[in-house]
Amino acid sequence: MTEYQMKASLNQGKVRKSSEFLRVLKQLSYNKIAMFGLILFILELVLCLLSPVIAPYDYAAMDVIHMNETPSAAHWFGTDDLGRDILTRILFGGRYSITMSLLSVVVSLIFGVVIGSVAGYFGGWVDNVIMRILDIIQSLPGMLLTIVVSAALGNGYLNTVMALSVNGIPAQARMLRAQMMRVRGSEYVEAAQSINCSQVRIIAKHLFPNSFSPLIVQASMAIANRITMCSSLSFLGLGVQPPAPEWGAMLSGARQYIRDYPHMVIFPGLAIAVTVLALNLMGDGLRDALDPRLKR
Amino acid sequence: MKTLTRRDFLKVASIGSASAAALLALASCGSKGGETAGSSAGTNTNTGTGTNASASTGSTASNATVIEDVQQAAAETVETESDILDELTIGMGGFYTSLAPVRNGNYQWQIFVRYLFDRVIYRTGDRRYIGQGAKEWSVADDGVTYTVELYDYITDAEGNPVTAEDVVWMIEESIAAKQKACYAKIDTVKVIDAKTFEVKMKSDVAENFEICMASTYLVARKAFEASADGFATASVTTAPYKVTEFVASNSCAMELRDDYWQKEELLPPELKNRVKKLTYKTITEVSQQQIALETGVVDAFASINATIVHSFEENNAYQVLSAPGAVGQNIYCSGHESRPIASDVNLRRAIFTCLDVDGLIKGAQDGRAEPMHDFVPRTSTGYVTKWDNEDYFVYNPEKAKEYLKESNYKGEALILSGGTSVQKVAQLIQGYCLAVGINIELQIEDQALLSTHANDGSTWDLALSNQGNGLINVWTNRFDNTAYAMGDAMSRHDDELQELLEFTWQVKNFTEENIDKVHKYIMDNAYARGLYLPFTITVQRADIPLTTPIIASSGEIDYPASAYTL
Amino acid sequence: MLRYTLRRLLWMIPIVLGVAILVFTLMTFCPGDPAQILLSGSATDEDIQALRDNLGLNDPYLVRLGNFLGNTFLKFDLGSSWMTKVAIKDEIATRLPRTFTLGIISLLISVAVGIPLGIIAAVNQGRLGDNIATALALIGASIPGFWLALLLILLFSVKLNWLPSMGIGGVKYYILPALTGCTYGIATLTRQTRSSMLDVIRSDYITTARSKGVSELHVITRHALKNALIPIITVVGTHFGMMLGGQMITETIFSIPGMGSYIIGGVNQRDYPVVQIGSIFLAIVFSLSMLVVDLLYAAADPRIKARYSQSAKRKVKTK
C-alpha cells in the first residue's frame, strides 16, 4: 500500500469513528430509561457544581439553637446535630463524592491503560511479571485492599482518590492488554512497519476505538461503585472525615440518631442511592447501545 | 430491544419508588421506642445530694436520678442487707480485648476490672484507698518507704496461694512492661517474708504509692507462667468471679465463685458481691445501644452515649442514673517557643474567655455535663471545693475582644489539635473563636495518629484532651516539665511552676492552701482550662430491684456491690 | 483436570507470598508509631525506643520483611497481636468461620433470589415481569449497604421484634447481616442471569427444542439455564470474594466478632501483625474460592474442561 492509500484508509477510519459515536448516541436515546439516568446524573452534576451559588447556607455554619430540626420551610432537608443545613451539605457533599469517584476512575484508567499497553506491547517476561503483580493485587478482596491502602496513605481528599483507584487498575490493565495484543498482531501494524510508519501512531489509532466501548461501560459502572466505596471508607473512619460534607461521612456522623432523627440518615443515603441508580441506568443503557447484536 | 412505552417506564418508576418509600416508611415510623419492660414501679433512689451550687443536673425527668456528689454518696455508704440477684447483663461501649493482668491502663479504672482480679489496694468511689489483698500498710519516716502486710490466706481459683513473692514478682513485671505510668515512680521493691513486702518510691509524691498498689493485681506466678498466653484468653482469677466465657472485644460472662478466698464478714460494703451471674456485652454502635436496651438484650447500659439518653427519660420502664465522671474535657495551649501563643498570655486569655461552656455542653454533650472550675474535675482527690464558688474564665466575648486587642495576634490561623472523639467540641470552639475574630484551623486525627505528637507542642497551638483520675495524676501528666523530652505535655519549661508543683505534691505539703496556689498560677497564666465534666450515665430497666446503688470511681454503678430487695 | 488443579494450587504459593509482601510494605507506610500507641501517654522517649527495639521496629525494612516472611511461612509462627497479646492463630481460628458463614449465607440468599429473578426477567423480556425484576435489581445495587443495615434493624428488630439486632449465636443472628450484604449480589446476579439467558434463549438449539415440543419449563431449566451458567458462576465467584472483604461494615454495625472487625480494629490501632496475617488469610480463602469457581466452570462446560487439561499439558506461549 502506498502512503497515500494508507492515509486514505486512516481517514476513513476517522470518519467511521465519529459516525460510530453518533450512532451510539442515537441508539442510546431510544432507551428511555437510560436517558432518564443520564439526565438525572447530569442534573446532579449541575446542581453540585453550582452549589456555592444556589446553596441557602454555608455548609460549615453551625447554629446551636436549631439543632436536629426536621425538614421545614427554612431548612428543606432539616438540620444536623450541629445545626448545619442538610440540603447545603448534600449539595456540597456531591462535589466531594462525585468528583472523588470520577477522579479515581480517571486515575485507574490512566494507570490501567499504561500498564496494560506496556504488558501487551512488550510481551515476554515483562508481560509475565506485570501479570503476576496484577494477580497479587487482585487476590486481595477489593474492600480490604482499599482499606489497607487508605490506612497507609492517611485521610484526606487526594489520598482517598488514590486509595479508591488502586482497586480498578488490574481490570482495566487486563482489558487493555488483550486489546493491545490483538492490535499488535494485526496486518495494519505490520504494513505500517514495512513503510516505516510510526508503529505507535498506528496502534493508537486502532487500539482506542476498539477499547473505547468496553472502557466506557466499565467506567460508568465503576463510578457508581466508587461512590459506594468512598462512603464506606468514611463510614469506617478512613477516607474523608467530618466536617467535610462527604455523603458517607454525613451518614457516619448521623448513624447514632437513626432512631430519633431519621431524616439525618435518610437524605444522605437517598443521595447516594439516587446517584448510583442514575449511573447504573446509564451504564446499562450504554452497554446495550454499544452491543453490536442489538443494532437497529 | 423493543422500545419501552411510556406506560412501561412509568410502571417501573412507580414500582421502584413505591417499594423504596414503603421500606423507608416502615422503618422510620418506628423511631420512638415504646415501653417494653414490665411496668413495676421503679424505686427512685436519691443517694446523696451534695451542696454543689454549680452542678447543673440537666434532667428533671421523673425517672432520672442524679448523683451530684459521688464523694458524699460513697461516704454515706453503710452496711446494707441485700438479697442476691440471679443474673444481670450489662452493656458497655468500650471493649475489653484480653484478660491479661499486665497491660496498658486504658480501662483499668472501670468497674469491670474489679470482677477479673483482686488488687493489693482498692480505690472506692469517693477515692479512698482500702486494702483488698493488703491487710494494712504503713510508711516510714523518710516518706518513701512503704511496708505492706498482706492477708496470709489469699488463694486463686485453682487453689494456688498468692504470697508476697507473687506480688513482688507482679510489680517487677509491671515495671518492666512500662505499660502504666505509675510504675516508673517505684525505685525498688523487695520481699520481707511470706506476707510482707517493702516498696521504695523514687520520691515523695502524694497518692503515687496508692495508685501503684491499686494497679497491681493479685496473681499467682505459678498459674501465670503455666498459661500459654499470659492469661489473655483464660485467666486464673483471685476475684470473687470466675470468667465462664470470654469473646475478646465482644462479651464476657462471669459467675460468682464459692471458693473465694476472703471471708464474707471482712468485706467492706464496696467489695460485696450480690449478683450470681454477670455478663458484660460490648456494643459500640450507638444506635444499637439504644436497641439493646429496648429489646432486652441487656438489662442495663453503663456509660451510655449521651445523645440517646433523652429517649429513656420520661419512660417509666427505665431508670436513668447520672453521676459526674472521673475525666473532664480540657483545652490547653502550647508552650513551645516556636508557637506565638506560648508567650502571649493575652491571646490565651482571649481564647479562654470567648468560649461559652453552656453552649459547648448543649452542643457536644446534649446538656449532660457540668462546667468545670479548674483544670481538674471536682471528682479528683485534692480538689478544693471552694473553687466551685469562684469565677473561672466566665464567658465574656467583649472582654475576650479586649484581651485580643492587647495581644499580638495578627489574624493568623491557630491549629487546634484533637482526636476524632472530640470533633464536635472542636467545631463548636472554632465557631466561638471566630465570633470574636480568632481564626482556628482544625487538626482532627484518629487516636493512633494523634498519640504520636499529642505531647509535641511544636505541632499545634491548642489541643483538646480528656484528663482526670486524680489531681497529682493530671499534674504529672501535663505540667511536670521533666516528663517528656520537650518539657511538659505542652512542651513548656516553666521553672516557677515546676518548683511549685514539686513542693506541693509531697505528702506533707499536699494541703488545700498549696493546691490553691498551683490552681491560681495556672489560671493566671491561662496555660490550660477545664471546659466541662461529662456525666457518666447508666440506663437500666426499672424492674431491676436495686435499692442502694454503689458508685465506682469511674461514675459507673457497681452492680454486684449494690443492694437489692427481691 | 488433576494436573490443572495442582498447577493452580502451586501458583497460589508465590501469589500468597506476594500478597504478604504487598500488605507488609503498605503497613510500613502507615503514619503513626505503634510503640507510642501501645504505651501510655506518659511514656518517655527511651521507653518508646525500647519497645520499638523489642518489636523489631527499628530494624531496616529488608530485615523486618525477611523476619516476617520467615516466621510466617517457614516456622508457621503467626505471632500475637501487639495490642492484646492474644495469639493471632487462635483469634483467626474463631473469627474466620464466622465471616465465612456470613459470606456463604449471603451468597445462598443472593443465588436463591437473584437467579429466579433473572430468569423471570429474561423470560418476560420487555414486559411487566422484566421491568419489575430489573427495577428491584437496580435499586438493590444502588442502596449503600450500611444504610440498608440500619433501616433493616429498625424494621425487623425494633418495630417487629422478629430478629436479633446484633451479636452471634444461632442462625437467626446471621440473617439481618446476610441480608445487608446480599443486595448487591442479588442485583448483579439478576442482571447477569437475565443477559446470559437472553443470549441463550435466542439461540438455535432452544428454538429446536421448542419445535420438538419440549415443555417451556424444561426448556428453561434444562437447556437455557445450563448454558447460561458460565457467566453466572463468574459473578457468584467474584461476589463471594467481594463479600469476604466487605464484611467490615456489617460486622461493625452488628457487633459480630469476625475477620472484618478484627482487621479494622488492627488498622485503627496500628496493630500490624493482625492486619498482615488477617489479609493473608483472606487472600488465601479468596484464591481458593476462585479455584473452586474455575473448577465449577469445568463441571458445567466440558469444552472448558478440555481446555484446562490441554493447557496443563502444554504451555501456550503468548508473543
mmCIF file of N, CA, C and O in Angstrom, chain B residues 10-47:
data_model
loop_
_atom_site.group_PDB
_atom_site.id
_atom_site.type_symbol
_atom_site.label_atom_id
_atom_site.label_comp_id
_atom_site.label_asym_id
_atom_site.label_seq_id
_atom_site.Cartn_x
_atom_site.Cartn_y
_atom_site.Cartn_z
ATOM 1 N N LEU B 10 -43.270 4.286 33.217
ATOM 2 C CA LEU B 10 -43.919 4.802 34.422
ATOM 3 C C LEU B 10 -44.157 3.683 35.413
ATOM 4 O O LEU B 10 -44.005 3.857 36.611
ATOM 5 N N LYS B 11 -44.494 2.522 34.884
ATOM 6 C CA LYS B 11 -44.707 1.379 35.770
ATOM 7 C C LYS B 11 -43.447 1.110 36.577
ATOM 8 O O LYS B 11 -43.489 0.972 37.790
ATOM 9 N N VAL B 12 -42.343 1.037 35.861
ATOM 10 C CA VAL B 12 -41.077 0.749 36.540
ATOM 11 C C VAL B 12 -40.790 1.784 37.597
ATOM 12 O O VAL B 12 -40.506 1.490 38.744
ATOM 13 N N ALA B 13 -40.869 3.037 37.183
ATOM 14 C CA ALA B 13 -40.525 4.110 38.113
ATOM 15 C C ALA B 13 -41.423 4.081 39.334
ATOM 16 O O ALA B 13 -40.972 4.212 40.467
ATOM 17 N N SER B 14 -42.708 3.862 39.093
ATOM 18 C CA SER B 14 -43.619 3.921 40.232
ATOM 19 C C SER B 14 -43.407 2.740 41.160
ATOM 20 O O SER B 14 -43.409 2.879 42.371
ATOM 21 N N ILE B 15 -43.203 1.573 40.574
ATOM 22 C CA ILE B 15 -42.997 0.406 41.427
ATOM 23 C C ILE B 15 -41.725 0.567 42.242
ATOM 24 O O ILE B 15 -41.692 0.312 43.444
ATOM 25 N N GLY B 16 -40.692 1.025 41.528
ATOM 26 C CA GLY B 16 -39.423 1.205 42.227
ATOM 27 C C GLY B 16 -39.536 2.172 43.380
ATOM 28 O O GLY B 16 -39.162 1.888 44.511
ATOM 29 N N SER B 17 -40.117 3.336 43.096
ATOM 30 C CA SER B 17 -40.160 4.324 44.165
ATOM 31 C C SER B 17 -41.138 3.932 45.254
ATOM 32 O O SER B 17 -40.934 4.217 46.420
ATOM 33 N N ALA B 18 -42.185 3.218 44.859
ATOM 34 C CA ALA B 18 -43.138 2.801 45.892
ATOM 35 C C ALA B 18 -42.501 1.835 46.862
ATOM 36 O O ALA B 18 -42.661 1.950 48.077
ATOM 37 N N SER B 19 -41.758 0.885 46.316
ATOM 38 C CA SER B 19 -41.148 -0.070 47.238
ATOM 39 C C SER B 19 -40.114 0.583 48.119
ATOM 40 O O SER B 19 -40.021 0.296 49.306
ATOM 41 N N ALA B 20 -39.358 1.519 47.548
ATOM 42 C CA ALA B 20 -38.370 2.219 48.372
ATOM 43 C C ALA B 20 -39.050 3.012 49.459
ATOM 44 O O ALA B 20 -38.664 2.990 50.627
ATOM 45 N N ALA B 21 -40.113 3.706 49.071
ATOM 46 C CA ALA B 21 -40.820 4.527 50.050
ATOM 47 C C ALA B 21 -41.431 3.670 51.144
ATOM 48 O O ALA B 21 -41.399 4.014 52.324
ATOM 49 N N ALA B 22 -41.965 2.517 50.727
ATOM 50 C CA ALA B 22 -42.584 1.640 51.722
ATOM 51 C C ALA B 22 -41.564 1.198 52.751
ATOM 52 O O ALA B 22 -41.800 1.244 53.951
ATOM 53 N N LEU B 23 -40.419 0.809 52.257
ATOM 54 C CA LEU B 23 -39.372 0.351 53.171
ATOM 55 C C LEU B 23 -38.990 1.443 54.151
ATOM 56 O O LEU B 23 -38.870 1.247 55.353
ATOM 57 N N LEU B 24 -38.821 2.637 53.596
ATOM 58 C CA LEU B 24 -38.432 3.763 54.442
ATOM 59 C C LEU B 24 -39.496 4.077 55.467
ATOM 60 O O LEU B 24 -39.223 4.287 56.640
ATOM 61 N N ALA B 25 -40.751 4.096 55.000
ATOM 62 C CA ALA B 25 -41.829 4.469 55.912
ATOM 63 C C ALA B 25 -41.926 3.475 57.052
ATOM 64 O O ALA B 25 -42.001 3.841 58.213
ATOM 65 N N LEU B 26 -41.879 2.207 56.719
ATOM 66 C CA LEU B 26 -41.949 1.175 57.743
ATOM 67 C C LEU B 26 -40.825 1.340 58.746
ATOM 68 O O LEU B 26 -41.026 1.249 59.944
ATOM 69 N N ALA B 27 -39.673 1.606 58.211
ATOM 70 C CA ALA B 27 -38.513 1.685 59.087
ATOM 71 C C ALA B 27 -38.544 2.932 59.932
ATOM 72 O O ALA B 27 -38.307 2.899 61.131
ATOM 73 N N SER B 28 -38.830 4.070 59.334
ATOM 74 C CA SER B 28 -38.661 5.309 60.084
ATOM 75 C C SER B 28 -39.818 5.601 61.004
ATOM 76 O O SER B 28 -39.706 6.425 61.890
ATOM 77 N N CYS B 29 -40.945 4.942 60.838
ATOM 78 C CA CYS B 29 -42.005 5.288 61.772
ATOM 79 C C CYS B 29 -41.822 4.568 63.086
ATOM 80 O O CYS B 29 -42.584 4.736 64.006
ATOM 81 N N GLY B 30 -40.804 3.768 63.186
ATOM 82 C CA GLY B 30 -40.532 3.155 64.479
ATOM 83 C C GLY B 30 -39.483 3.924 65.218
ATOM 84 O O GLY B 30 -38.557 3.371 65.774
ATOM 85 N N SER B 31 -39.574 5.234 65.202
ATOM 86 C CA SER B 31 -38.445 5.991 65.713
ATOM 87 C C SER B 31 -38.441 6.129 67.222
ATOM 88 O O SER B 31 -37.418 6.232 67.839
ATOM 89 N N LYS B 32 -39.585 6.083 67.859
ATOM 90 C CA LYS B 32 -39.533 6.232 69.317
ATOM 91 C C LYS B 32 -39.840 4.875 69.948
ATOM 92 O O LYS B 32 -40.877 4.301 69.715
ATOM 93 N N GLY B 33 -38.924 4.375 70.749
ATOM 94 C CA GLY B 33 -39.158 3.082 71.384
ATOM 95 C C GLY B 33 -40.274 3.209 72.395
ATOM 96 O O GLY B 33 -40.320 4.134 73.196
ATOM 97 N N GLY B 34 -41.153 2.306 72.401
ATOM 98 C CA GLY B 34 -42.241 2.380 73.383
ATOM 99 C C GLY B 34 -41.838 1.718 74.665
ATOM 100 O O GLY B 34 -40.695 1.329 74.858
ATOM 101 N N GLU B 35 -42.764 1.576 75.563
ATOM 102 C CA GLU B 35 -42.432 0.939 76.838
ATOM 103 C C GLU B 35 -42.317 -0.552 76.598
ATOM 104 O O GLU B 35 -43.260 -1.187 76.169
ATOM 105 N N THR B 36 -41.187 -1.094 76.815
ATOM 106 C CA THR B 36 -41.044 -2.521 76.559
ATOM 107 C C THR B 36 -40.923 -3.325 77.842
ATOM 108 O O THR B 36 -41.409 -4.423 77.932
ATOM 109 N N ALA B 37 -40.260 -2.802 78.837
ATOM 110 C CA ALA B 37 -40.091 -3.584 80.062
ATOM 111 C C ALA B 37 -41.382 -3.547 80.865
ATOM 112 O O ALA B 37 -42.252 -2.722 80.649
ATOM 113 N N GLY B 38 -41.482 -4.450 81.777
ATOM 114 C CA GLY B 38 -42.669 -4.500 82.615
ATOM 115 C C GLY B 38 -42.812 -3.241 83.425
ATOM 116 O O GLY B 38 -41.843 -2.530 83.695
ATOM 117 N N SER B 39 -43.996 -2.920 83.835
ATOM 118 C CA SER B 39 -44.173 -1.609 84.464
ATOM 119 C C SER B 39 -44.264 -1.713 85.976
ATOM 120 O O SER B 39 -45.196 -1.228 86.592
ATOM 121 N N SER B 40 -43.292 -2.364 86.559
ATOM 122 C CA SER B 40 -43.288 -2.340 88.021
ATOM 123 C C SER B 40 -42.737 -1.005 88.470
ATOM 124 O O SER B 40 -41.840 -0.456 87.854
ATOM 125 N N ALA B 41 -43.264 -0.500 89.542
ATOM 126 C CA ALA B 41 -42.861 0.837 89.958
ATOM 127 C C ALA B 41 -41.388 0.848 90.324
ATOM 128 O O ALA B 41 -40.953 0.147 91.213
ATOM 129 N N GLY B 42 -40.623 1.613 89.608
ATOM 130 C CA GLY B 42 -39.205 1.690 89.909
ATOM 131 C C GLY B 42 -38.984 2.570 91.116
ATOM 132 O O GLY B 42 -39.604 3.611 91.268
ATOM 133 N N THR B 43 -38.138 2.153 91.985
ATOM 134 C CA THR B 43 -37.871 2.984 93.164
ATOM 135 C C THR B 43 -36.893 4.077 92.760
ATOM 136 O O THR B 43 -35.833 3.814 92.219
ATOM 137 N N ASN B 44 -37.278 5.280 93.031
ATOM 138 C CA ASN B 44 -36.401 6.395 92.702
ATOM 139 C C ASN B 44 -35.467 6.658 93.876
ATOM 140 O O ASN B 44 -35.834 7.311 94.834
ATOM 141 N N THR B 45 -34.278 6.120 93.793
ATOM 142 C CA THR B 45 -33.362 6.345 94.910
ATOM 143 C C THR B 45 -32.644 7.653 94.708
ATOM 144 O O THR B 45 -32.358 8.069 93.597
ATOM 145 N N ASN B 46 -32.355 8.280 95.747
ATOM 146 C CA ASN B 46 -31.660 9.563 95.651
ATOM 147 C C ASN B 46 -30.590 9.593 96.727
ATOM 148 O O ASN B 46 -30.803 10.093 97.817
ATOM 149 N N THR B 47 -29.496 8.966 96.435
ATOM 150 C CA THR B 47 -28.474 8.878 97.477
ATOM 151 C C THR B 47 -27.526 10.051 97.386
ATOM 152 O O THR B 47 -26.831 10.234 96.411
#
